[in-house]
PDB file of C-alpha atoms in Angstrom:
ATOM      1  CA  UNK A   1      -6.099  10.041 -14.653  1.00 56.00           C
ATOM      2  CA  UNK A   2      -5.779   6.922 -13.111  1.00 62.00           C
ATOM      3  CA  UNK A   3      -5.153   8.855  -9.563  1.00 62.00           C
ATOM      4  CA  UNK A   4      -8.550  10.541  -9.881  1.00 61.00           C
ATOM      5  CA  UNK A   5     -10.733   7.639 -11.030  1.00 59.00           C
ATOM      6  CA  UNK A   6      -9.041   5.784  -7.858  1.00 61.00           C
ATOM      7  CA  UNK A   7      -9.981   8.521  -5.440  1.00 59.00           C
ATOM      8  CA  UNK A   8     -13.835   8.059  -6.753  1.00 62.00           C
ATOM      9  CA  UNK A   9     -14.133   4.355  -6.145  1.00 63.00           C
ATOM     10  CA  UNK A  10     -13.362   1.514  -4.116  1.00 66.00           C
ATOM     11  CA  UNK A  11     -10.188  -0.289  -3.644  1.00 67.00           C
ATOM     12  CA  UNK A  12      -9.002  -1.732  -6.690  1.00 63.00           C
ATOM     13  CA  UNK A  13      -6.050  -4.428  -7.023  1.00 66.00           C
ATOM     14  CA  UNK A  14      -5.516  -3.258 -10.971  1.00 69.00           C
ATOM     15  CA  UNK A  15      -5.720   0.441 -10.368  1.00 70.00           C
ATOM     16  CA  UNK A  16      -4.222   3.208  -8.638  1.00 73.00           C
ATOM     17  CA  UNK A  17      -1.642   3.367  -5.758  1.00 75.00           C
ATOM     18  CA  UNK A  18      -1.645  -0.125  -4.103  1.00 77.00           C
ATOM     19  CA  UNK A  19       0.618   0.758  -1.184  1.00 82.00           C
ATOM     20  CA  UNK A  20      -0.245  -1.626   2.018  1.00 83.00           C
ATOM     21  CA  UNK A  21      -1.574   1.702   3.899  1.00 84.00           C
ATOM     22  CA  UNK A  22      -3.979   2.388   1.445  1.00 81.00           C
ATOM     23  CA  UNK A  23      -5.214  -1.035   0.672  1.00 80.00           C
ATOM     24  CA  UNK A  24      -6.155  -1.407   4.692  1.00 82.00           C
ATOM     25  CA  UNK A  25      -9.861  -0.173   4.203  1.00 82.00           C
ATOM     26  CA  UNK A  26     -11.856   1.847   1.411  1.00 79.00           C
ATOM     27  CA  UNK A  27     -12.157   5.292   3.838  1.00 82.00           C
ATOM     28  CA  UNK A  28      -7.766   4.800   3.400  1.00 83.00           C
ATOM     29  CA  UNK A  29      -7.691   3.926  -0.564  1.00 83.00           C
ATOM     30  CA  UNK A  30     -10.413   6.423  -0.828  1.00 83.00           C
ATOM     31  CA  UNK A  31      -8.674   9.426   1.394  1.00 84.00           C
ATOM     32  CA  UNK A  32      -5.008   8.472   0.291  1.00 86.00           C
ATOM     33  CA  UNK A  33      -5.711   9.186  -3.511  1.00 85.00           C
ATOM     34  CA  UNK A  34      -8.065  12.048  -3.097  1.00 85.00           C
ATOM     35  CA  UNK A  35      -4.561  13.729  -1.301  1.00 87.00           C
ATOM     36  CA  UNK A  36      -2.416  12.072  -3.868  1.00 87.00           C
ATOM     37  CA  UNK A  37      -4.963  13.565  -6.792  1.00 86.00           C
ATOM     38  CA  UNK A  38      -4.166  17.101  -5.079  1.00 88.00           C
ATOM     39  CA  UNK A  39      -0.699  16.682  -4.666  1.00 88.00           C
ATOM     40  CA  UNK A  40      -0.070  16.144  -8.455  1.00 88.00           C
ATOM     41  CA  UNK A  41      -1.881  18.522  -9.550  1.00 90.00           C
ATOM     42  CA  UNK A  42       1.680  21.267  -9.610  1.00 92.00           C
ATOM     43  CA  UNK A  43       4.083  18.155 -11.142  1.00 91.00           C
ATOM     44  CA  UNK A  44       1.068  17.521 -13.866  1.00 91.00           C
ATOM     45  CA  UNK A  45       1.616  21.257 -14.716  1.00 93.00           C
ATOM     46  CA  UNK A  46       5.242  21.577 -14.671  1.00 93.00           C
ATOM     47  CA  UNK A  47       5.279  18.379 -16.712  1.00 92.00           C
ATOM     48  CA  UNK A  48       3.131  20.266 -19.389  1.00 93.00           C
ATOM     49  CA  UNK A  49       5.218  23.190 -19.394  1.00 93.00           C
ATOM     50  CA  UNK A  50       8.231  21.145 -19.853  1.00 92.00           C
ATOM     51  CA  UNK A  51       6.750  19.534 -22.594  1.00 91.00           C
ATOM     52  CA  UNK A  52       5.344  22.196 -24.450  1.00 92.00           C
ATOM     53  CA  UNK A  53       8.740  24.306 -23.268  1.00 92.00           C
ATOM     54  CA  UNK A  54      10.600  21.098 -25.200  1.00 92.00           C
ATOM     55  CA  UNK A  55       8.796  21.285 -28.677  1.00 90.00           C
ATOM     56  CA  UNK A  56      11.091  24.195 -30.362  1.00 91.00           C
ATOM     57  CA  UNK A  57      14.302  22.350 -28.940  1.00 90.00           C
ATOM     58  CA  UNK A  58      13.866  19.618 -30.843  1.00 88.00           C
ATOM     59  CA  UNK A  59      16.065  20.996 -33.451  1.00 91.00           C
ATOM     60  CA  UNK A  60      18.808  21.238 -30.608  1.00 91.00           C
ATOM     61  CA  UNK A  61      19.569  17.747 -29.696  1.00 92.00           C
ATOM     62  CA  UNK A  62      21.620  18.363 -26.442  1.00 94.00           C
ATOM     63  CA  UNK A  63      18.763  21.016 -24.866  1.00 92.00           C
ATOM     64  CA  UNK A  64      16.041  18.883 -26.106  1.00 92.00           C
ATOM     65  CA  UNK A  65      17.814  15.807 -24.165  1.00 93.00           C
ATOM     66  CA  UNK A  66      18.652  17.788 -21.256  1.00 94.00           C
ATOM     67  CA  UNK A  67      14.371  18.991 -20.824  1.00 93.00           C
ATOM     68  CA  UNK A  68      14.113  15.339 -21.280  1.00 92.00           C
ATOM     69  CA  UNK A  69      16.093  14.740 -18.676  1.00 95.00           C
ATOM     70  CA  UNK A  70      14.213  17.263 -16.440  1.00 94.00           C
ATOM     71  CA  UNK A  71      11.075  15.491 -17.575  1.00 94.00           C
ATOM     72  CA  UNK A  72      12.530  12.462 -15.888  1.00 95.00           C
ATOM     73  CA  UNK A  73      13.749  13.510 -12.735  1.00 95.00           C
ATOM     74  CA  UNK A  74      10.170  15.118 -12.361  1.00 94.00           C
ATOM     75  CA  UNK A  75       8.683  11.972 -13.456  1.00 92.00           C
ATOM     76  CA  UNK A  76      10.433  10.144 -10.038  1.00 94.00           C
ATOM     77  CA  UNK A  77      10.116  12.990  -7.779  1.00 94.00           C
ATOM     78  CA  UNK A  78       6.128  12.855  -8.151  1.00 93.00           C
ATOM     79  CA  UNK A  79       5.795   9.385  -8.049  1.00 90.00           C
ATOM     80  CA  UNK A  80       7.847   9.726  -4.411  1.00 93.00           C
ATOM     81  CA  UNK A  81       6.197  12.572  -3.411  1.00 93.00           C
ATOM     82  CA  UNK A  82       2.739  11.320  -3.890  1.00 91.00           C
ATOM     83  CA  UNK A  83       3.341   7.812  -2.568  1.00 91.00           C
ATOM     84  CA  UNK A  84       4.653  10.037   0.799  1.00 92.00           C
ATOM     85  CA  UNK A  85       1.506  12.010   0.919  1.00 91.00           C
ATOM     86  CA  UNK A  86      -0.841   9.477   0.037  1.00 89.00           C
ATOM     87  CA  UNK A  87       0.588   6.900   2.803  1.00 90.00           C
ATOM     88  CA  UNK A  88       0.209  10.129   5.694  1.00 91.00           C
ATOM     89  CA  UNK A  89      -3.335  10.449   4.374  1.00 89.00           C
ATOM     90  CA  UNK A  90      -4.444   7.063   4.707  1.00 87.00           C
ATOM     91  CA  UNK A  91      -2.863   6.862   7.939  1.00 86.00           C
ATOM     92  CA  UNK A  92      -4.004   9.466   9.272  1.00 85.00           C
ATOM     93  CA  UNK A  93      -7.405   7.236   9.024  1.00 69.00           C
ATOM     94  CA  UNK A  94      -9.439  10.471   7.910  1.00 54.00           C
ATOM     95  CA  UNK A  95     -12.460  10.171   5.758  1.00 52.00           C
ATOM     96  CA  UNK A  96     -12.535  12.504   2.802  1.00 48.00           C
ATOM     97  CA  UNK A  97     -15.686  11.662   1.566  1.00 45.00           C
ATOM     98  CA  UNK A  98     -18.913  10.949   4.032  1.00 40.00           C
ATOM     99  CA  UNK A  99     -20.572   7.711   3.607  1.00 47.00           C
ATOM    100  CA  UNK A 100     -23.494   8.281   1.060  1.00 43.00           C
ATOM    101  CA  UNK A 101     -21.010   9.469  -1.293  1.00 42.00           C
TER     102      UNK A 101
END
């Protein structure tokens, strides 16, 4: 949520990916989290599916832990693999949106 609301605004020091390349200029914050927003968009669904996959293990501690588990490790590999993307986007010094936007 917090990646889309970014990707409609201007920068913001309290939310959204403050990496140094996408804190450089608005067009940057602006065109690094509209690529991050797409980017999550598969991890955001395996993340459901994992969750809702999870709910009838519950009764099985050591599956249950191990989809947790999973959860995690999906968790971090989003968070790296957005950062990556959004960084190439905003240096890439393309402007998603046009300026009346």
């Amino acid at each position: 949520m917090i990646v889309i609301q970014a990707s409609r605004g201007e920068r913001s020091y309290l939310a959204g990916i403050r990496l140094p390349a996408l804190m450089k200029s608005d067009g940057a914050w602006r065109s690094g989290h509209t690529a991050a927003r797409k980017a999550l968009v598969p991890f955001a669904w395996a993340g459901i599916g994992i969750a809702v996959v999870s709910i009838p293990f519950q009764v099985i501690p050591v599956v249950y832990v191990c989809l947790l588990g999973l959860w995690l490790v999906l968790t971090i590999l989003s968070l790296a693999v957005v950062s990556v993307v959004a960084v190439r986007a905003a240096k890439a010094g393309y402007e998603v949106f046009s300026p009346e936007s």
